[in-house]
XYZ file of C-alpha atoms in Angstrom:
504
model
C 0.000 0.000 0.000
C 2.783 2.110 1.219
C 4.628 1.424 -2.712
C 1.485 2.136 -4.690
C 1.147 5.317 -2.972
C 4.752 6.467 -3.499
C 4.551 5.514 -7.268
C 1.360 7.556 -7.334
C 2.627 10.387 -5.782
C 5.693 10.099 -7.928
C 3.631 9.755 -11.236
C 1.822 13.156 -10.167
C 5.229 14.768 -9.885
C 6.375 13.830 -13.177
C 3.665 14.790 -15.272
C 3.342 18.188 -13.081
C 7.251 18.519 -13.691
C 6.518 17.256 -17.394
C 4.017 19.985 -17.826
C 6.009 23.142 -16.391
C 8.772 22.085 -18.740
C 6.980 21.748 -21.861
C 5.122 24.643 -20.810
C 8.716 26.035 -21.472
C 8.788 24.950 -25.092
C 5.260 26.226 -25.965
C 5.864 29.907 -27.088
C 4.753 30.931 -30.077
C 6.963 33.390 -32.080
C 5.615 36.777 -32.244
C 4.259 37.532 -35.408
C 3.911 41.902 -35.358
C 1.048 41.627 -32.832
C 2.808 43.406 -29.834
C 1.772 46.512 -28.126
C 4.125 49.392 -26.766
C 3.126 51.874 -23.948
C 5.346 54.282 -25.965
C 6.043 54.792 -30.316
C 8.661 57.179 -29.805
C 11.297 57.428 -26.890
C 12.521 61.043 -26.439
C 15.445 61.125 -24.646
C 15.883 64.679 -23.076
C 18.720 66.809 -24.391
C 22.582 65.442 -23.433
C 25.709 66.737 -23.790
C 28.185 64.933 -26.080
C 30.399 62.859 -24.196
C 27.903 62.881 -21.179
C 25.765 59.366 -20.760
C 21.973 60.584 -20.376
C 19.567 59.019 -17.931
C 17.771 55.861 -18.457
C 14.428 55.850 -19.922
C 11.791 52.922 -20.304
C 8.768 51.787 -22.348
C 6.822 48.370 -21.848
C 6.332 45.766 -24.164
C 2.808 44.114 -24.089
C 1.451 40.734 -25.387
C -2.220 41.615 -25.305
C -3.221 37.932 -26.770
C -4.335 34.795 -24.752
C -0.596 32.916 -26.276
C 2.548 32.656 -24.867
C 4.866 34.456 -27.501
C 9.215 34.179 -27.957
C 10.431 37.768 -29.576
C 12.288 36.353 -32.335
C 14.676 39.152 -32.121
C 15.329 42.825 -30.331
C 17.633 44.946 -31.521
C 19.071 48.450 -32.000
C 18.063 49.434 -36.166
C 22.047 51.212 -36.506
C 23.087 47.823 -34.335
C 26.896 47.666 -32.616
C 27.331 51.541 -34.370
C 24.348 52.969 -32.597
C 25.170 55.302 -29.705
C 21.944 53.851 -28.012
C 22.396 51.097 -25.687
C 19.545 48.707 -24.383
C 18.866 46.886 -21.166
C 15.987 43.890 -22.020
C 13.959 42.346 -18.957
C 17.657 43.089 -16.585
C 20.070 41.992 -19.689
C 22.335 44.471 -21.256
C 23.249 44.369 -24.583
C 22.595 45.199 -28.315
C 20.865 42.421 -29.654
C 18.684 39.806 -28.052
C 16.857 36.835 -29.939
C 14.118 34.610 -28.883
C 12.897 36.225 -25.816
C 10.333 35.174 -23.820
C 6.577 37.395 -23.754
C 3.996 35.388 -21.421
C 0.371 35.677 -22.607
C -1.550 39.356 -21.191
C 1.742 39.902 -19.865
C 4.725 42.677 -20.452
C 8.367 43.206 -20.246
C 10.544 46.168 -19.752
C 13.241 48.094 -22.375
C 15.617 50.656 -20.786
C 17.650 52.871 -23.302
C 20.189 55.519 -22.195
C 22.710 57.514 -25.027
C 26.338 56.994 -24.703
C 28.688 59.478 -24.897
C 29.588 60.801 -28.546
C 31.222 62.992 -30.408
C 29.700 65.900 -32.592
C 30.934 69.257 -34.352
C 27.779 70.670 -35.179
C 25.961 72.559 -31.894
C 22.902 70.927 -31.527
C 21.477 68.407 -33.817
C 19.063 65.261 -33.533
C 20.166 61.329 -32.833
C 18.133 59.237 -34.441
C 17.922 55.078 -33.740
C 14.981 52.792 -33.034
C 14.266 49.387 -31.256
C 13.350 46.840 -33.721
C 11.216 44.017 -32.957
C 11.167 40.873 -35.108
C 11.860 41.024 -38.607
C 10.530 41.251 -42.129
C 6.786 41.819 -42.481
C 6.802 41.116 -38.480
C 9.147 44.170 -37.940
C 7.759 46.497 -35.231
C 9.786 49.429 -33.743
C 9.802 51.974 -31.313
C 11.543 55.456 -32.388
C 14.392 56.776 -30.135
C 15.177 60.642 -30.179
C 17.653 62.282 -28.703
C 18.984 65.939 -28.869
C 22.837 66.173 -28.391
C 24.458 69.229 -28.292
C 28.164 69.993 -28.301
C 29.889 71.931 -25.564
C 33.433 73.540 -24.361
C 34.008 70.988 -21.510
C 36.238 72.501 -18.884
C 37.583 70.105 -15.748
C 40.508 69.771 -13.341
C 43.505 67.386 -14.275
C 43.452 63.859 -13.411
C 46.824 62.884 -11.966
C 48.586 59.636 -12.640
C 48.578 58.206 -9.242
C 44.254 58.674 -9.161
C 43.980 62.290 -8.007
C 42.580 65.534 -9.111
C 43.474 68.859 -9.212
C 42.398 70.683 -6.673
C 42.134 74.293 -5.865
C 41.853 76.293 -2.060
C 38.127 77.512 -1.449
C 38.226 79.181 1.701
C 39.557 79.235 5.394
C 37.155 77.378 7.626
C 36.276 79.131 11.249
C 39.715 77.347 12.160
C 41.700 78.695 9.738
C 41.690 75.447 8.471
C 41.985 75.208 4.211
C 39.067 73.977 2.074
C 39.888 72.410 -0.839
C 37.613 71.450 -3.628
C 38.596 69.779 -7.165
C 39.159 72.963 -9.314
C 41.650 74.105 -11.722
C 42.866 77.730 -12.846
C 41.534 79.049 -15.940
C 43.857 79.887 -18.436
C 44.003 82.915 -20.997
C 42.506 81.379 -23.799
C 39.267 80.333 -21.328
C 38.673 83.873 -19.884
C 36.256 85.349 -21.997
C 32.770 82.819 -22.887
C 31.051 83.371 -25.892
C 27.724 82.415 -27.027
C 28.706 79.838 -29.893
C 28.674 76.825 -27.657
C 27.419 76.176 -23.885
C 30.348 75.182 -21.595
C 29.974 72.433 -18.910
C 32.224 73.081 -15.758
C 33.837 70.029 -13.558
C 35.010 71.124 -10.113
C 35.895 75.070 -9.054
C 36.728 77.536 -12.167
C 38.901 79.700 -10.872
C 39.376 83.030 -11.889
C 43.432 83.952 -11.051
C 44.301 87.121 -9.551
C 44.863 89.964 -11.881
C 42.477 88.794 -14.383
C 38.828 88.922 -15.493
C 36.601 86.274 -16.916
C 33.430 87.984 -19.660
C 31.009 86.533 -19.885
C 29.026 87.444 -23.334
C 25.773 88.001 -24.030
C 23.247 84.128 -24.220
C 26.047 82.507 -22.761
C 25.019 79.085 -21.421
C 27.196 78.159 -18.047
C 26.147 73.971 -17.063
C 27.988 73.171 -13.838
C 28.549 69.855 -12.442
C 27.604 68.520 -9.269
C 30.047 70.057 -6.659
C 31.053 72.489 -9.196
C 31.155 76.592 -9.573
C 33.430 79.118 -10.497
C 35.849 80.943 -8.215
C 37.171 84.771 -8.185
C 39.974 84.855 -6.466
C 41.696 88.242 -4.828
C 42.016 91.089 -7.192
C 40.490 89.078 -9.969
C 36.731 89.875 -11.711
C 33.963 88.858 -13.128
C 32.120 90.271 -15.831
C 28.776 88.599 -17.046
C 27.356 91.130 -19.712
C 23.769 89.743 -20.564
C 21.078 91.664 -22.343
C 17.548 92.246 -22.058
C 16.085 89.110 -23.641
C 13.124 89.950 -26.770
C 11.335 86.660 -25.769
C 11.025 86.476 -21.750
C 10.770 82.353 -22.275
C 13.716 81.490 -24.050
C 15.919 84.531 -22.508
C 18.240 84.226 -25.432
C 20.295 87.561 -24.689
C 20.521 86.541 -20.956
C 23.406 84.767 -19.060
C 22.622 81.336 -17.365
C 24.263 79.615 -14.752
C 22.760 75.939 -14.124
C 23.385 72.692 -13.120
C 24.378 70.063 -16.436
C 21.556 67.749 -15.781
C 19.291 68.896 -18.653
C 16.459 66.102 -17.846
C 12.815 67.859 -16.908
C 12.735 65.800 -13.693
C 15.900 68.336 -12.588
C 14.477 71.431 -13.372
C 13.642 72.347 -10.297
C 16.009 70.425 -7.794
C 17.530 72.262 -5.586
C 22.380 72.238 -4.778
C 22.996 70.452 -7.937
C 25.956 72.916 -8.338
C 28.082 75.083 -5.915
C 27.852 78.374 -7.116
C 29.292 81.652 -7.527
C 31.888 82.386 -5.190
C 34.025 85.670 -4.203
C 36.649 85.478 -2.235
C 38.015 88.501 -0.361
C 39.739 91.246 -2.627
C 38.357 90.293 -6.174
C 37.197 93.518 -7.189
C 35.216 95.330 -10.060
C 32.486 92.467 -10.313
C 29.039 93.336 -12.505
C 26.373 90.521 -13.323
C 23.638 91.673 -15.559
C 20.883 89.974 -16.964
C 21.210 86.740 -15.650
C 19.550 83.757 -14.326
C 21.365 81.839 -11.357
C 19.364 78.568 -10.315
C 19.487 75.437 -8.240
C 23.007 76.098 -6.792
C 23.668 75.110 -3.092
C 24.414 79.039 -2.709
C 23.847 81.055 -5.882
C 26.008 83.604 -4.845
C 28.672 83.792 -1.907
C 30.722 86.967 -1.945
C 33.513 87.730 1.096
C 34.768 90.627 1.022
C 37.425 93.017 3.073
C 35.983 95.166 5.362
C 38.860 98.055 4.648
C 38.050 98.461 1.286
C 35.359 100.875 0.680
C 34.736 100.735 -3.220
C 32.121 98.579 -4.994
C 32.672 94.861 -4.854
C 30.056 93.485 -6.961
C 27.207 95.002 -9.101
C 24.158 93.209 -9.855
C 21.429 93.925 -11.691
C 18.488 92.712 -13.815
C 19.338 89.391 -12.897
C 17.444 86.388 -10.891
C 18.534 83.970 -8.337
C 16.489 81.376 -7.381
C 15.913 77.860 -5.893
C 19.155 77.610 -3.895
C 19.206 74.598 -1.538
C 20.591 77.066 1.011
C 20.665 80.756 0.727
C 20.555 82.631 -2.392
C 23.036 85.061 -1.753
C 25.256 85.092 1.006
C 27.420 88.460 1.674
C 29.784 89.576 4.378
C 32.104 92.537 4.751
C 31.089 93.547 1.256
C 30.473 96.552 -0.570
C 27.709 95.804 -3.285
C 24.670 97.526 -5.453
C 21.544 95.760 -6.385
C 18.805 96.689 -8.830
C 16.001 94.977 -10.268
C 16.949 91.664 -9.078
C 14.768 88.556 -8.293
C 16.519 86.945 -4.706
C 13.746 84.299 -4.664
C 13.296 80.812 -2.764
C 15.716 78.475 -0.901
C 16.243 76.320 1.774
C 17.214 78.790 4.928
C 17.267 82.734 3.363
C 16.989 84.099 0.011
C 19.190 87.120 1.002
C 21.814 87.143 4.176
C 23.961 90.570 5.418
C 26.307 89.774 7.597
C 29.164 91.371 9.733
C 29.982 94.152 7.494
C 29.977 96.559 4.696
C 27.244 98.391 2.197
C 24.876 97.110 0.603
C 22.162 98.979 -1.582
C 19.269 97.216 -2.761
C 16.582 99.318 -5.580
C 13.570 97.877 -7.102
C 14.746 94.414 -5.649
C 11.713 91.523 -4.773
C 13.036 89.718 -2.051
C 11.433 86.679 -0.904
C 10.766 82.701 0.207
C 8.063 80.574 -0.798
C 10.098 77.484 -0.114
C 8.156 74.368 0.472
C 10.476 71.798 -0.066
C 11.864 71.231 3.102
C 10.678 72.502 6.779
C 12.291 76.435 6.724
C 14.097 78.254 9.321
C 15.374 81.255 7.994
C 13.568 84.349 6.920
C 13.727 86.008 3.135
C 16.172 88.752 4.505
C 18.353 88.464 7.156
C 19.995 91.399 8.166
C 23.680 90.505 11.193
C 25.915 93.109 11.948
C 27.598 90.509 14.632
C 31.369 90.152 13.721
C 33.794 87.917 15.063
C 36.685 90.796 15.106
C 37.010 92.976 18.521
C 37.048 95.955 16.120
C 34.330 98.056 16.031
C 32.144 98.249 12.649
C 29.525 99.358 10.812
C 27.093 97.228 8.500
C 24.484 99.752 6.576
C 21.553 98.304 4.090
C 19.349 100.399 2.355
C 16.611 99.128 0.612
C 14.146 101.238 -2.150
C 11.041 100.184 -3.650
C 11.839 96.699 -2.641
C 9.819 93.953 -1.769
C 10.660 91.480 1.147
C 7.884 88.630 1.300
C 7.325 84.592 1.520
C 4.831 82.292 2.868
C 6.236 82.628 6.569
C 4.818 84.810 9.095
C 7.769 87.013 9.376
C 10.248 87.182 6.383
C 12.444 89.843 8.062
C 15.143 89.102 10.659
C 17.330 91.910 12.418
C 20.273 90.644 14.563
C 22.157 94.082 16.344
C 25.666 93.584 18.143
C 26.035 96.188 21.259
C 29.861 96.460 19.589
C 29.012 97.144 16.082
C 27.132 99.539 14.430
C 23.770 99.023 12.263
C 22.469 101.554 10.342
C 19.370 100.340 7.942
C 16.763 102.293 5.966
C 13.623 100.585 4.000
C 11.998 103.572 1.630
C 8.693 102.127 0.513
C 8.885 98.879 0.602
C 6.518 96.340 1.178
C 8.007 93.764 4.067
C 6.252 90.771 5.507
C 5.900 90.750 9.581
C 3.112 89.795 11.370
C 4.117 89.398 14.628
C 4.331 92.223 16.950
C 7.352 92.777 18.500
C 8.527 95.487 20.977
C 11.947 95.782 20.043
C 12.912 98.810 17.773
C 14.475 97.133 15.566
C 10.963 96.438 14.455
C 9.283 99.897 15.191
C 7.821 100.463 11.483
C 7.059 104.120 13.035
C 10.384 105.311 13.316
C 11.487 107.485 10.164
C 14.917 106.802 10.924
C 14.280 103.140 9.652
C 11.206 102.776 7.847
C 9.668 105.626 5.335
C 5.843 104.795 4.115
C 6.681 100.879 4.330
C 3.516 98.871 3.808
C 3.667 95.421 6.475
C 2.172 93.216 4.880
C 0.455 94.203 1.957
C -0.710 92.045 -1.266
C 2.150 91.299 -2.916
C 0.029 89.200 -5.159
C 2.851 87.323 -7.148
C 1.678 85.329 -10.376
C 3.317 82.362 -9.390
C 5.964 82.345 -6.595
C 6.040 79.155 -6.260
C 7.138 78.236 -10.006
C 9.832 81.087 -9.392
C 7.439 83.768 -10.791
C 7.127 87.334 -9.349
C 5.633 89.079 -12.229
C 2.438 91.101 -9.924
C -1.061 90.908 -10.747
C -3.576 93.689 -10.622
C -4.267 93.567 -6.931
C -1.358 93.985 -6.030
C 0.070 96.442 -3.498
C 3.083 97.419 -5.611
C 1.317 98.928 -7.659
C 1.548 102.674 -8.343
C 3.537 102.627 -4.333
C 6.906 103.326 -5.498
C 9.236 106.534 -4.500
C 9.420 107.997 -7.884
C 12.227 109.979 -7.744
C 14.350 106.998 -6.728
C 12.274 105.120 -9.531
C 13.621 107.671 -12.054
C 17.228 106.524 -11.688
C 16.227 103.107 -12.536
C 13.490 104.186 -15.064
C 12.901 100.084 -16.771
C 12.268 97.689 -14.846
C 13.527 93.885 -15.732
C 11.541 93.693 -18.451
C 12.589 96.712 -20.095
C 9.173 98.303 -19.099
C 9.347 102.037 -18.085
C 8.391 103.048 -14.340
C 8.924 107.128 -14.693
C 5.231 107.400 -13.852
C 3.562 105.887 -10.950
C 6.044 103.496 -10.348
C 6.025 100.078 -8.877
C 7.368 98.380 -5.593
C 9.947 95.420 -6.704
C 11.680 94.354 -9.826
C 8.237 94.742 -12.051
C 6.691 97.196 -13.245
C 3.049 95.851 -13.615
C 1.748 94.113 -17.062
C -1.794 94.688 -18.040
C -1.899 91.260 -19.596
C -0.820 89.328 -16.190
């Protein structure tokens, strides 16, 4: 009884084991009846010699049979710059695979790196599947565009070139990969965007321009450096089309994929160390650094360290710009959204902000900071003076106080706001915060409707309830008379960097 049962049991087995294998054999080759979640694959635009991301599309066997994929493969084959990853197998060609019935399988495509002359063009390929009158394909479209790459040197032994940042609060050196940019790299043109590896540093004594629609891709960990008694000189121009800002100047991080548009320290930034000197940034767009712009000045030298105008900053992981012991003019600038502040004053120096919109609507993270914070503390025993002035500006965010004052009993702070609207609703007795006293505040308007299109897609265009409007000093508006569009403001001028639009 015991034998018959095990030779039962044993029979079952066999033909169950008999049946999963043959099940095995069964497919039916595919005969141009498969479905795709996708007919073209558009690859976002790459740099040549830079892999792109990976992108997917499904394959689907919609029919009650179990199919085999005679073959997959790339149309251009082993030439094709396109490489393909089938159900977790790389490689360029696959034959006979496997398609269960009303089920799918997944193809992954990146572009590898390649070299072009031309500035932008298209890369063509496509995923074939079967052949013959079977033949079914999915399109792959890539644009590539060329680029000046610039990078530190790779040493034999495994190391990079690296270049000295800063001092620490120790006095201790912080290096970065970097490299010195020589002579022939000091002025960027328009012709072809350049793509920056580790710290560009500007050496003493010399001045990088930057033209007019020059296109500045940074790396992660990556910026450019001025270095004592050198410059900077980014000479953008009012842009005809405010979408495609083709006259303007744009810093960035080189991840050109939409899923990084708006991601926050993919690059370093712009950063001044103390002593560079006779610095101007017009027209230009600064985004998603970890600081857009940090600027260190010295506190005995009384003439203009940087100059910026017309220009945004936005969507720093940190603080937008960051600015001790510096001497520096600002005028219809966008200092808009980031992790802690948008704008930070610290220790020392003079700083002079016109027709400036200051302000946080970061929701990324949880926030501490405020949109402007103003510190005269200083970690010297000598006595100094911090002054910030601020005209027909506009300090603002989705916190319920977006302005922070922070006085040192040794140091001296001397700040004026001329019609500007500031966000505070808290009241506080100190009078640093008196928005009575004339000494600090003249007509300021706490808390009034800034009504911003969009602040939190980095738009600060004002709509036509807005408090701006028509609030402005006009006889400081008259030395700025166009705002950042080019639009006039020499009548009834507006609070912050716009003048209002009719059509908004």
């Amino acid at each position: 009884m015991k034998a018959h049962s095990l030779l039962y049991i044993a029979i079952i087995f066999f033909v169950i084991l008999g049946n999963s294998c043959r099940k095995d054999f069964n497919f039916e080759n595919s005969t141009g009846n498969l479905s795709f979640s996708k007919d073209t694959v558009y690859l976002d635009t790459v740099f040549s010699t830079i892999n792109s991301s990976t992108y997917g599309f499904k394959v689907y066997n919609k029919s009650n049979t179990d199919v085999q994929i005679p073959k997959i493969e790339l149309a251009k084959g082993v030439h094709s710059y396109y490489k393909l990853n089938v159900d977790g197998q790389a490689g360029d060609s696959f034959t006979n695979t496997p398609l269960y019935a009303k089920d799918s399988l997944y193809i992954f495509v990146e572009i590898h790196a390649l070299n072009v002359e031309s500035s932008n063009f298209l890369y063509t390929d496509a995923v074939l599947f079967d052949s013959g009158n079977n033949t079914q394909k999915v399109e792959l479209v890539s644009l590539v565009k060329d680029a000046i790459f610039l990078f530190p040197t790779k040493f034999e032994d495994g190391t990079t070139e690296t270049i000295i940042l800063t001092l620490d609060e120790n006095n201790e050196e912080l290096t970065k990969e970097g490299f010195a940019l020589t002579d022939q790299n000091l002025n960027f043109t328009a012709n072809k965007p350049y793509v920056i590896y580790g710290y560009a540093t500007i050496p003493e004594n010399e001045t990088l321009t930057i033209e007019a629609g020059a296109r500045i891709y940074f790396h992660k960990n990556s910026g450019i450096l001025i270095k004592d008694q050198a410059s900077i000189q980014v000479n953008g121009k009012l842009s005809t089309n405010q979408d495609l800002l083709e006259n303007e100047v744009i810093f960035e991080a080189d991840r050109l994929e939409p899923s990084y548009k708006n991601v926050a320290g993919q690059w370093g930034g712009l950063w001044f160390t103390k002593g560079s000197i006779n610095n101007s940034i017009n027209y230009a767009t600064i985004k998603n650094a970890s600081i857009g712009i940090y600027i260190n000045g010295k506190t005995e030298n009384k003439t203009t360290t940087l100059t910026l105008s017309n220009t945004q900053i936005y969507n720093s992981l940190q603080t937008n710009v960051y600015a001790l012991n510096s001497n520096i003019d600002v005028y219809n600038c966008i200092i808009a959204n980031a992790g802690f502040a948008s704008l930070q004053l610290k220790q020392t120096g003079t700083y002079n902000f016109n027709h400036t919109t200051i302000a946080n609507y970061w929701t990324k993270t949880y926030r501490t900071g405020t949109a402007l914070q103003i510190n005269n503390t200083s970690t010297t025993s000598v006595a100094n003076t911090l002054e910030a002035n601020f005209t027909n500006s506009i300090i603002d965010g989705n916190a319920t106080n977006e302005l922070l004052l922070l006085e040192s009993s040794s140091n001296v702070l001397n700040f004026k706001f001329t019609n500007c609207i500031i966000k505070f609703d808290t009241e506080i007795t100190s009078n640093l915060y008196n928005f009575k006293d004339i000494t600090h505040y003249i007509l300021p308007y706490i808390s009034a409707e800034t009504a911003f299109i969009n602040p939190l897609k980095h738009n600060f265009e004002i709509k036509n309830n807005s408090a701006a409007i028509d609030n402005a000093d006009k006889n400081s508006a008259l030395k700025i008379p166009l705002d950042i569009n080019g639009n006039s403001r020499t009548s009834s001028p507006d609070i912050g960097a716009y003048e209002f639009a009719p059509n908004n």
